[in-house]
PDB file of C-alpha atoms in Angstrom:
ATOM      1  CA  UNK A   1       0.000   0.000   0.000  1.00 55.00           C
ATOM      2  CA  UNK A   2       1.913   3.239  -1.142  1.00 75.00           C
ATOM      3  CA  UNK A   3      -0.873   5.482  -0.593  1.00 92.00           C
ATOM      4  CA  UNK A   4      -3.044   8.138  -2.765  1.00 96.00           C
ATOM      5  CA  UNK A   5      -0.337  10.223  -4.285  1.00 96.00           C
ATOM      6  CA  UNK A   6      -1.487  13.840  -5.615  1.00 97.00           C
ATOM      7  CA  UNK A   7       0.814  16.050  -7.890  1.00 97.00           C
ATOM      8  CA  UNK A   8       1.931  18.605  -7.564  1.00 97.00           C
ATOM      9  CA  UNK A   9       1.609  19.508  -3.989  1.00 95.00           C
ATOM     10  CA  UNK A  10       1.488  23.640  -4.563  1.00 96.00           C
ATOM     11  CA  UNK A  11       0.153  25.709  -7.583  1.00 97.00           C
ATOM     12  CA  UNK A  12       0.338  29.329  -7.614  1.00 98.00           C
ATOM     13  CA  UNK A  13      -0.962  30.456 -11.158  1.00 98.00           C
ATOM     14  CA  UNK A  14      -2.421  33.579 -12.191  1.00 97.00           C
ATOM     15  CA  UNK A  15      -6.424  34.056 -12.994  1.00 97.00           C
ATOM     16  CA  UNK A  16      -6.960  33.032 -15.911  1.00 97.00           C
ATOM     17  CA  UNK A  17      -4.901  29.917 -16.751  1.00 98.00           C
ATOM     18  CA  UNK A  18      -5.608  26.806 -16.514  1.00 98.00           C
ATOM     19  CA  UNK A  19      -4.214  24.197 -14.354  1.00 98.00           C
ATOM     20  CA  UNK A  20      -3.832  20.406 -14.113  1.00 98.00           C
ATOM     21  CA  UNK A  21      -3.783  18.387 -11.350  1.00 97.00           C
ATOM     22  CA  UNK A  22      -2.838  14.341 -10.950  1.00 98.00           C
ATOM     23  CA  UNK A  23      -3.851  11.466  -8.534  1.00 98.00           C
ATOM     24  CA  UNK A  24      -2.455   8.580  -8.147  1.00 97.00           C
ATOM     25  CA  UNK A  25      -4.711   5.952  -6.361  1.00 96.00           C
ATOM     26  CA  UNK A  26      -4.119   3.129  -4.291  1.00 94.00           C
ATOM     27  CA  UNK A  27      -3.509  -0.069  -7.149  1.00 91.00           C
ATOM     28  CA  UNK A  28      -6.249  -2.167  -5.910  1.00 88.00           C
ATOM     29  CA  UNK A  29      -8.722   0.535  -5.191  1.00 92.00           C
ATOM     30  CA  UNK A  30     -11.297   1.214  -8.124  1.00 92.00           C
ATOM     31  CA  UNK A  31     -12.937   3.830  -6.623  1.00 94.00           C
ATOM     32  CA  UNK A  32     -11.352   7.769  -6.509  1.00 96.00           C
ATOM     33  CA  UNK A  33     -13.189  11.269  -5.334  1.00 96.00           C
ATOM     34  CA  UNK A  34     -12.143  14.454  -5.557  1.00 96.00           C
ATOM     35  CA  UNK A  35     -13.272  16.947  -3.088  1.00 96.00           C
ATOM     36  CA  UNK A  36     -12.613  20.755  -2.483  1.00 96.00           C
ATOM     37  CA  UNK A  37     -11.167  22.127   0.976  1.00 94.00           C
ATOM     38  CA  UNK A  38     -11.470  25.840   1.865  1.00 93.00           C
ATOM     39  CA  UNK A  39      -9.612  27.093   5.423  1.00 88.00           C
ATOM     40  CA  UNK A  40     -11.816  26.080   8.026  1.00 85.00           C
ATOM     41  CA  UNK A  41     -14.225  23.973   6.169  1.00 89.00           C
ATOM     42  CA  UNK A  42     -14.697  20.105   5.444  1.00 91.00           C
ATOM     43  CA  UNK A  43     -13.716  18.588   1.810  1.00 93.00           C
ATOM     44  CA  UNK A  44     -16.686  19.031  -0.558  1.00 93.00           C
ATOM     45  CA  UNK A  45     -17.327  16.240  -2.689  1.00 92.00           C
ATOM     46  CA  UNK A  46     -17.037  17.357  -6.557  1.00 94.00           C
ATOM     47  CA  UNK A  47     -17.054  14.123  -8.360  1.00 94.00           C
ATOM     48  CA  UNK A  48     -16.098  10.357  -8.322  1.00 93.00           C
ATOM     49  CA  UNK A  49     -15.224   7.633 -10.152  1.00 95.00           C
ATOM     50  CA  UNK A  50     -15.717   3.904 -10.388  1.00 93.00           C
ATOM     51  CA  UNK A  51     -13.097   2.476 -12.484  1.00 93.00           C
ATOM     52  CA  UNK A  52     -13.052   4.791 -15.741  1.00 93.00           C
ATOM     53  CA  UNK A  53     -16.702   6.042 -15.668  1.00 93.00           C
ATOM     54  CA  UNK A  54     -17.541   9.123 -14.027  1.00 93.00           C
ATOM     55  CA  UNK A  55     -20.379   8.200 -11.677  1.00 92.00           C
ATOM     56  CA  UNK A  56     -21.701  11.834 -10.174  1.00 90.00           C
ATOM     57  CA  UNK A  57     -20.606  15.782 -10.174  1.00 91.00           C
ATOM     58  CA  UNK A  58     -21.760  17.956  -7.850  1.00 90.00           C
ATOM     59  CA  UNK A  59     -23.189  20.958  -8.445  1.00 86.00           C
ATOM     60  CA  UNK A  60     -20.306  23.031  -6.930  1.00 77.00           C
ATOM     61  CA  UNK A  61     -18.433  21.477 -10.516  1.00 82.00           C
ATOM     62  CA  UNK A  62     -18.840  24.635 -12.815  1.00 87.00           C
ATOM     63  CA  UNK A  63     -18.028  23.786 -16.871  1.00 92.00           C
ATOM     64  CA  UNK A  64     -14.690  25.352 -15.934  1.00 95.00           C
ATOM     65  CA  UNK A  65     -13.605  21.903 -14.332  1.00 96.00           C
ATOM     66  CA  UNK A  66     -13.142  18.704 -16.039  1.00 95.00           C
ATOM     67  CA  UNK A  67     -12.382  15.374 -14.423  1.00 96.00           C
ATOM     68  CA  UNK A  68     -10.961  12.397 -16.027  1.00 96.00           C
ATOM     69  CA  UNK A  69      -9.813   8.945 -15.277  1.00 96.00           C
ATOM     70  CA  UNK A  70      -9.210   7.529 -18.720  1.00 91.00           C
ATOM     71  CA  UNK A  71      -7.895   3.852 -18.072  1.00 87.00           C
ATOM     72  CA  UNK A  72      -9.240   3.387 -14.543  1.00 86.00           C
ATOM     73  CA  UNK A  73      -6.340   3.838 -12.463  1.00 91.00           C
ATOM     74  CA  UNK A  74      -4.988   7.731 -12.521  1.00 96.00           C
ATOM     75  CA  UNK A  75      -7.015  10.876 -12.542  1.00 97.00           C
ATOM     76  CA  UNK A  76      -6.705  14.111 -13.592  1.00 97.00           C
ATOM     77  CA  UNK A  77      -8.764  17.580 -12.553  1.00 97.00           C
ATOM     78  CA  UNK A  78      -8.388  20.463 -14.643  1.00 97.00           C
ATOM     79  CA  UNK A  79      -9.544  23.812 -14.185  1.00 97.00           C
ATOM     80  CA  UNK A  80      -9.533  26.070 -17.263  1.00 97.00           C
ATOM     81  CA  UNK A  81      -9.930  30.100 -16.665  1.00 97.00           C
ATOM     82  CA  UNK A  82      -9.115  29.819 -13.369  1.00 97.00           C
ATOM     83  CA  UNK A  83     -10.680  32.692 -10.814  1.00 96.00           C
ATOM     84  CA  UNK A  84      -9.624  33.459  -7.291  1.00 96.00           C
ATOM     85  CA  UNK A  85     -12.661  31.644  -5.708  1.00 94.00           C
ATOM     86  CA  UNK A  86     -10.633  28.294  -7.187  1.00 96.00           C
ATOM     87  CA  UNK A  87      -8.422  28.589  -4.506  1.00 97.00           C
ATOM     88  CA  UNK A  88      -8.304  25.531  -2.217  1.00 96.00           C
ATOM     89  CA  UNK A  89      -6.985  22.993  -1.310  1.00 95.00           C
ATOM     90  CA  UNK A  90      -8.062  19.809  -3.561  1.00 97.00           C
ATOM     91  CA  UNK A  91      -8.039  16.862  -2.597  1.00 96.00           C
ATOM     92  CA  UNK A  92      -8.128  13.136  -3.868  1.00 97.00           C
ATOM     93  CA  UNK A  93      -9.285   9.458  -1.897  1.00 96.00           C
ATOM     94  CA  UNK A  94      -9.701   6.086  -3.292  1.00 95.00           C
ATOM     95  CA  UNK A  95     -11.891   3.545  -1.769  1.00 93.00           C
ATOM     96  CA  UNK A  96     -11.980  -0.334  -2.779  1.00 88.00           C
ATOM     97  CA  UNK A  97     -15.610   0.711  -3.491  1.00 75.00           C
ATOM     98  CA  UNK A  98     -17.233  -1.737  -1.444  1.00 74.00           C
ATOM     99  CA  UNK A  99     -17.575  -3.369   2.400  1.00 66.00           C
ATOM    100  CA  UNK A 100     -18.494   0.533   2.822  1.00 74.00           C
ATOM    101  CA  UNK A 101     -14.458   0.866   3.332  1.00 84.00           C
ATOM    102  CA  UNK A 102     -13.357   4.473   3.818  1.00 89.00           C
ATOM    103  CA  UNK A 103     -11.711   6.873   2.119  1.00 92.00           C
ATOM    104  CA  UNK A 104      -8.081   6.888   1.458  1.00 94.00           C
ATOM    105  CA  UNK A 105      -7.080  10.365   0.942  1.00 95.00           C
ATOM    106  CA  UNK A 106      -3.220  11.936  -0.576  1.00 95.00           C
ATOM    107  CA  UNK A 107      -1.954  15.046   0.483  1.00 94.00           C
ATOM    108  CA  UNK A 108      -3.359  17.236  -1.752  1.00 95.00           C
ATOM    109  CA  UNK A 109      -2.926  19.827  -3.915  1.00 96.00           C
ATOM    110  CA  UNK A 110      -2.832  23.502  -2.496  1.00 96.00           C
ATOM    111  CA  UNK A 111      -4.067  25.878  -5.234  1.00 97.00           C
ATOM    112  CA  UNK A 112      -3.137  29.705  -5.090  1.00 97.00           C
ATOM    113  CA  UNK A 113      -4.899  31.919  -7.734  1.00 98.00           C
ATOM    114  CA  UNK A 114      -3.408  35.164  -7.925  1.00 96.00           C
TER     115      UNK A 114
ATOM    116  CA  UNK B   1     -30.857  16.891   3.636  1.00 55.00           C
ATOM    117  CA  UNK B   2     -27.987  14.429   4.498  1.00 58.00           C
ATOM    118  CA  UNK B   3     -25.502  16.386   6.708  1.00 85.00           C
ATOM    119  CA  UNK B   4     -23.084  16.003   9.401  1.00 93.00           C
ATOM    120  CA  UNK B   5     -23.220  18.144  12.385  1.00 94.00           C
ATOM    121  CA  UNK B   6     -19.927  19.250  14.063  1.00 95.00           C
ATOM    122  CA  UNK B   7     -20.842  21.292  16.932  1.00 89.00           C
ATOM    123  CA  UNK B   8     -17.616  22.650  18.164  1.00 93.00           C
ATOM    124  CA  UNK B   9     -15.617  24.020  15.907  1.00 94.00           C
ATOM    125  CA  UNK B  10     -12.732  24.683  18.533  1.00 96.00           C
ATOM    126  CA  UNK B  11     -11.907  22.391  21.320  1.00 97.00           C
ATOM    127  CA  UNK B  12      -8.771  23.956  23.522  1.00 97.00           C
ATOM    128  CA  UNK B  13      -7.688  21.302  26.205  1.00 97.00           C
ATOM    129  CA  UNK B  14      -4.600  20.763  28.623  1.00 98.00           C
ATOM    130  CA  UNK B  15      -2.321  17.886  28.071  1.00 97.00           C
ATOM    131  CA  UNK B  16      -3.405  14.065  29.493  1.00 97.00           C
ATOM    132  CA  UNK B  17      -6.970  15.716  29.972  1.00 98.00           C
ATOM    133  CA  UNK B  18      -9.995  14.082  28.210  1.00 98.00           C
ATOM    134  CA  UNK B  19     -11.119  15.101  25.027  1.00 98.00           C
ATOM    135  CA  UNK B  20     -14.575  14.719  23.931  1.00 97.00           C
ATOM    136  CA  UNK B  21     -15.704  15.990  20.112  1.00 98.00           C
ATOM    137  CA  UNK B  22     -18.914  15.989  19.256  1.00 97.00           C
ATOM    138  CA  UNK B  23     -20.851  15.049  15.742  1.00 97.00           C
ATOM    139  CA  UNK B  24     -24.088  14.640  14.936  1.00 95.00           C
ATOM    140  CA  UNK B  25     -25.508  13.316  11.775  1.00 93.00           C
ATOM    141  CA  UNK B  26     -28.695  13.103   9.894  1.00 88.00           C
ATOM    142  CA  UNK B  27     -30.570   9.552  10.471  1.00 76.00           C
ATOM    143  CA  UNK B  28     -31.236   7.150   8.094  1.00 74.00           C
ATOM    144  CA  UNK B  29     -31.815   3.569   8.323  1.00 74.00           C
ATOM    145  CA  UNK B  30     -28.738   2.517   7.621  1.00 81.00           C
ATOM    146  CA  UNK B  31     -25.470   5.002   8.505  1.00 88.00           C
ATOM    147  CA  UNK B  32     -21.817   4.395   8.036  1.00 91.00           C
ATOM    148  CA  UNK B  33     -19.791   6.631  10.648  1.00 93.00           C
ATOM    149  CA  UNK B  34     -15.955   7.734  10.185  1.00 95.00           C
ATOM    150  CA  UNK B  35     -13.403  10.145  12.062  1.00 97.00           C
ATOM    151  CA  UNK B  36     -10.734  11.579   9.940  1.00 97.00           C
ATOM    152  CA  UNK B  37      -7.632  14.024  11.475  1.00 97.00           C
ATOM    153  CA  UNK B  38      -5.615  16.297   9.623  1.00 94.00           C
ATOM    154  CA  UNK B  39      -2.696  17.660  10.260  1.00 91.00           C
ATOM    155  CA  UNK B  40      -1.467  21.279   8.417  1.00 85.00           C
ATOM    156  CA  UNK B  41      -1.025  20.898   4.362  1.00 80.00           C
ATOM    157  CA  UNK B  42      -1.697  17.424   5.036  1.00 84.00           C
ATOM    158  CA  UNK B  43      -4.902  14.687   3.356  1.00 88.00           C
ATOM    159  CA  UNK B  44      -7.188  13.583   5.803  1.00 93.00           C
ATOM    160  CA  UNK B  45      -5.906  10.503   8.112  1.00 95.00           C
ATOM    161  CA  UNK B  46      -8.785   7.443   9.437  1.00 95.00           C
ATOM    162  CA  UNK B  47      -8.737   7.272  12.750  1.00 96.00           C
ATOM    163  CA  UNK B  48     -11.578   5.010  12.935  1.00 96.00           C
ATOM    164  CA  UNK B  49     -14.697   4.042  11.246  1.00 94.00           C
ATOM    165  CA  UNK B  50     -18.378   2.422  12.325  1.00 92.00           C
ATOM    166  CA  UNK B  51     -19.995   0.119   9.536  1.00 89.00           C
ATOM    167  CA  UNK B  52     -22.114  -2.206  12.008  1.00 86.00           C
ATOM    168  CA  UNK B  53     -21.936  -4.708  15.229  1.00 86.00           C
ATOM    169  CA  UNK B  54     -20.117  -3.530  18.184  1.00 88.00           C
ATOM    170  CA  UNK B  55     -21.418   0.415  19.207  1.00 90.00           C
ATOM    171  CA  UNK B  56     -18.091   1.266  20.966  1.00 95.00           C
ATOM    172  CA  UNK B  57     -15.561   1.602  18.167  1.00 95.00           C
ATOM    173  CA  UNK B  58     -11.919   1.894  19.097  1.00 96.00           C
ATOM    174  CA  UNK B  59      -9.265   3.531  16.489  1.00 95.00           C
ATOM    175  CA  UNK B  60      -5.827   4.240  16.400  1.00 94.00           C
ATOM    176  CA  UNK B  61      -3.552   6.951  18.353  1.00 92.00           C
ATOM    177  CA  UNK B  62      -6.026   5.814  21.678  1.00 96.00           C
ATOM    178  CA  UNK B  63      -9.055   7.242  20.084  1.00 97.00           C
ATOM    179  CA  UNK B  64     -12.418   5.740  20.709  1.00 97.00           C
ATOM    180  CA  UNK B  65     -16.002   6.831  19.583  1.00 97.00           C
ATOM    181  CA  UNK B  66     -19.376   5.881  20.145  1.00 95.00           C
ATOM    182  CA  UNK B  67     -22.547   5.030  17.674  1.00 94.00           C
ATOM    183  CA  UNK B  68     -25.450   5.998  19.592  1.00 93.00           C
ATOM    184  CA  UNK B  69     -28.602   5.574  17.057  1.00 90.00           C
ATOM    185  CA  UNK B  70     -31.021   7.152  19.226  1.00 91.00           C
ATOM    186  CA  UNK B  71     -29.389   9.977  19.506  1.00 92.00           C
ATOM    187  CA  UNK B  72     -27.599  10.128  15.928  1.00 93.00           C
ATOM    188  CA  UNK B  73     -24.330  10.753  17.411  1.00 94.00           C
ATOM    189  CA  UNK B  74     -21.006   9.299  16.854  1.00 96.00           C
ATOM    190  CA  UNK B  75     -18.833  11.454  19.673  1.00 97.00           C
ATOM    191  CA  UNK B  76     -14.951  11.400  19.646  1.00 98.00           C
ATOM    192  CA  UNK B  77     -13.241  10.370  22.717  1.00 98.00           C
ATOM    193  CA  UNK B  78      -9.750  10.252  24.014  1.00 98.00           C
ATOM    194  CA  UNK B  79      -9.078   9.534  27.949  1.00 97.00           C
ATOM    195  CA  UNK B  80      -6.062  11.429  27.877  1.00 97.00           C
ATOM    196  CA  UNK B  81      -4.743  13.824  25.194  1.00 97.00           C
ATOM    197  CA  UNK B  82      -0.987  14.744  24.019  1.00 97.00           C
ATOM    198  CA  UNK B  83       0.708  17.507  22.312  1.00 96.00           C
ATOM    199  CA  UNK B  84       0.908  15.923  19.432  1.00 95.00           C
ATOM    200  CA  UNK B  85      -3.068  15.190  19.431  1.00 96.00           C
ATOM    201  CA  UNK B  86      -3.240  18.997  17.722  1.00 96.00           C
ATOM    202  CA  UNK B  87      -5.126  18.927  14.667  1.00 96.00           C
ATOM    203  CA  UNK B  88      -8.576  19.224  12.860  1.00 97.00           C
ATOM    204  CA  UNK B  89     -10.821  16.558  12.952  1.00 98.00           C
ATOM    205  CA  UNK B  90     -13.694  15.474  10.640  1.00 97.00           C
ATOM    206  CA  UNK B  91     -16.702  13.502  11.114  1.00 97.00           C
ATOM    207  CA  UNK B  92     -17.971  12.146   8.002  1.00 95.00           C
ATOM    208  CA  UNK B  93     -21.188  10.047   7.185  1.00 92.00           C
ATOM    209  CA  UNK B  94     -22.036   7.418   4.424  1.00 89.00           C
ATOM    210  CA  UNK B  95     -25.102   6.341   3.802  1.00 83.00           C
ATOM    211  CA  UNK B  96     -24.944   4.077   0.614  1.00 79.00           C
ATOM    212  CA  UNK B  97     -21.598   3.713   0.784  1.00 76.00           C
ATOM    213  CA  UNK B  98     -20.914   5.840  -2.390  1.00 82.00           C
ATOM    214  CA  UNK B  99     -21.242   8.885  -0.888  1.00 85.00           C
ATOM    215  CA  UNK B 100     -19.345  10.260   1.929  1.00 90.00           C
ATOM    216  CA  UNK B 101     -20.398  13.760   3.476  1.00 90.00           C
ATOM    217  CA  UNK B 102     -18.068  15.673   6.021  1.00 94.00           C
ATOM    218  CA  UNK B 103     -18.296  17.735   8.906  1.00 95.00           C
ATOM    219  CA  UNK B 104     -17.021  21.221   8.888  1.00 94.00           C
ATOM    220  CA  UNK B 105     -14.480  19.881  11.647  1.00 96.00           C
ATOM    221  CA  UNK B 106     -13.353  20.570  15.428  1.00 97.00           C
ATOM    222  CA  UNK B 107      -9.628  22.329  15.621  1.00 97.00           C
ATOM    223  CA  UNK B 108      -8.525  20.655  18.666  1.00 97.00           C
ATOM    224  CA  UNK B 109      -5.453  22.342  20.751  1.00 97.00           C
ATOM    225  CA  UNK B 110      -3.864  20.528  23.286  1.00 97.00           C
ATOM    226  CA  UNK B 111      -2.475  23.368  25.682  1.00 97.00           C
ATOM    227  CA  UNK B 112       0.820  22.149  27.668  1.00 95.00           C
TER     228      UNK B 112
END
């Protein structure tokens, strides 16, 4: 078990750009969520995956961000036209995706808008 | 809706003191329950989870929490706390086990 790994760790980018961001999930786990975490609140959910189908989005997911997880094992979030509100922390957590086992979350990925 | 009620949002306590955090959670007929800390710049950590059977759940670090159904609650507990017990922690609730929803968390400060 090497963990969820999440690349890169810190973005600082300017408004308007758009940005990339990778996770790695644990090999055996076919689940993987990303969520959204602002200073001082819990992650929001914004979408998950079983295998390579995208299975929900929340609402908080504006056109602006795109989730992918083309072969089933990494994922990537992108955010294009990036504002200052985009400015979280974003995280990612794979699950086996069933015995209701829990989350398995990386590090994340800071994200500074400027 | 489905939510997760964290009702202290900072906890301040002095060293080997008990700790108790509170959550509260919308009921349903079936409820997963998990505790997650998180330490600065850092992904959220299990410290323990409830899926069924035994109410009293022990976790790791000498954490232990409690399902109590008739009162939707899953509280935190720790007999006696350490330094190193500073952090933010989440309750979070499943109720299909797709969906997980979080708690806005409890800063806890362990005061020496």
């Amino acid at each position: 078990d090497t963990g969820v790994s999440q690349n890169p760790r810190h973005k600082i980018t300017k408004r308007g750009q758009n940005v990339t961001f990778r996770c790695d999930p644990i090999s055996e786990h076919n689940r993987l969520y990303w969520y959204r975490q602002t200073l001082g609140q819990g992650p929001e959910f914004l979408t998950y995956f079983q295998n390579e189908a995208q299975l929900e989005k929340s609402r908080l997911l504006s056109d602006r961000f795109s989730a992918e997880r083309p072969k089933g094992s990494f994922s990537t979030l992108e955010i294009q036209r990036t504002e200052q509100g985009d400015s979280a922390m974003y995280l990612c957590a794979s699950t086996r995706g069933h015995d209701n086992s829990p989350l398995h979350f990386g590090n994340g990925t800071r994200l500074t808008v400027t | 809706a489905q939510s997760v009620t964290q009702l202290d949002s900072q906890v301040p306590v002095f060293e080997e003191a008990p700790v108790e955090l509170r959550c509260n959670y919308s009921s349903s007929v079936s409820v997963y329950l998990f505790w997650y800390v998180q330490y600065p710049n850092q992904g959220l950590q299990l410290l323990l989870k409830y899926l069924s059977g035994s109410t009293l759940v022990k976790g790791i670090n000498g954490f232990e929490a409690e399902f109590n159904k008739s009162q939707t609650s899953f509280h935190l507990r720790k007999p006696s706390v350490h330094i190193s017990d500073t952090a933010e922690y989440f309750c979070a609730v499943s109720y299909t086990g797709n969906q997980f929803y979080f708690g806005t968390g409890t800063s806890l400060t362990v005061i020496p």
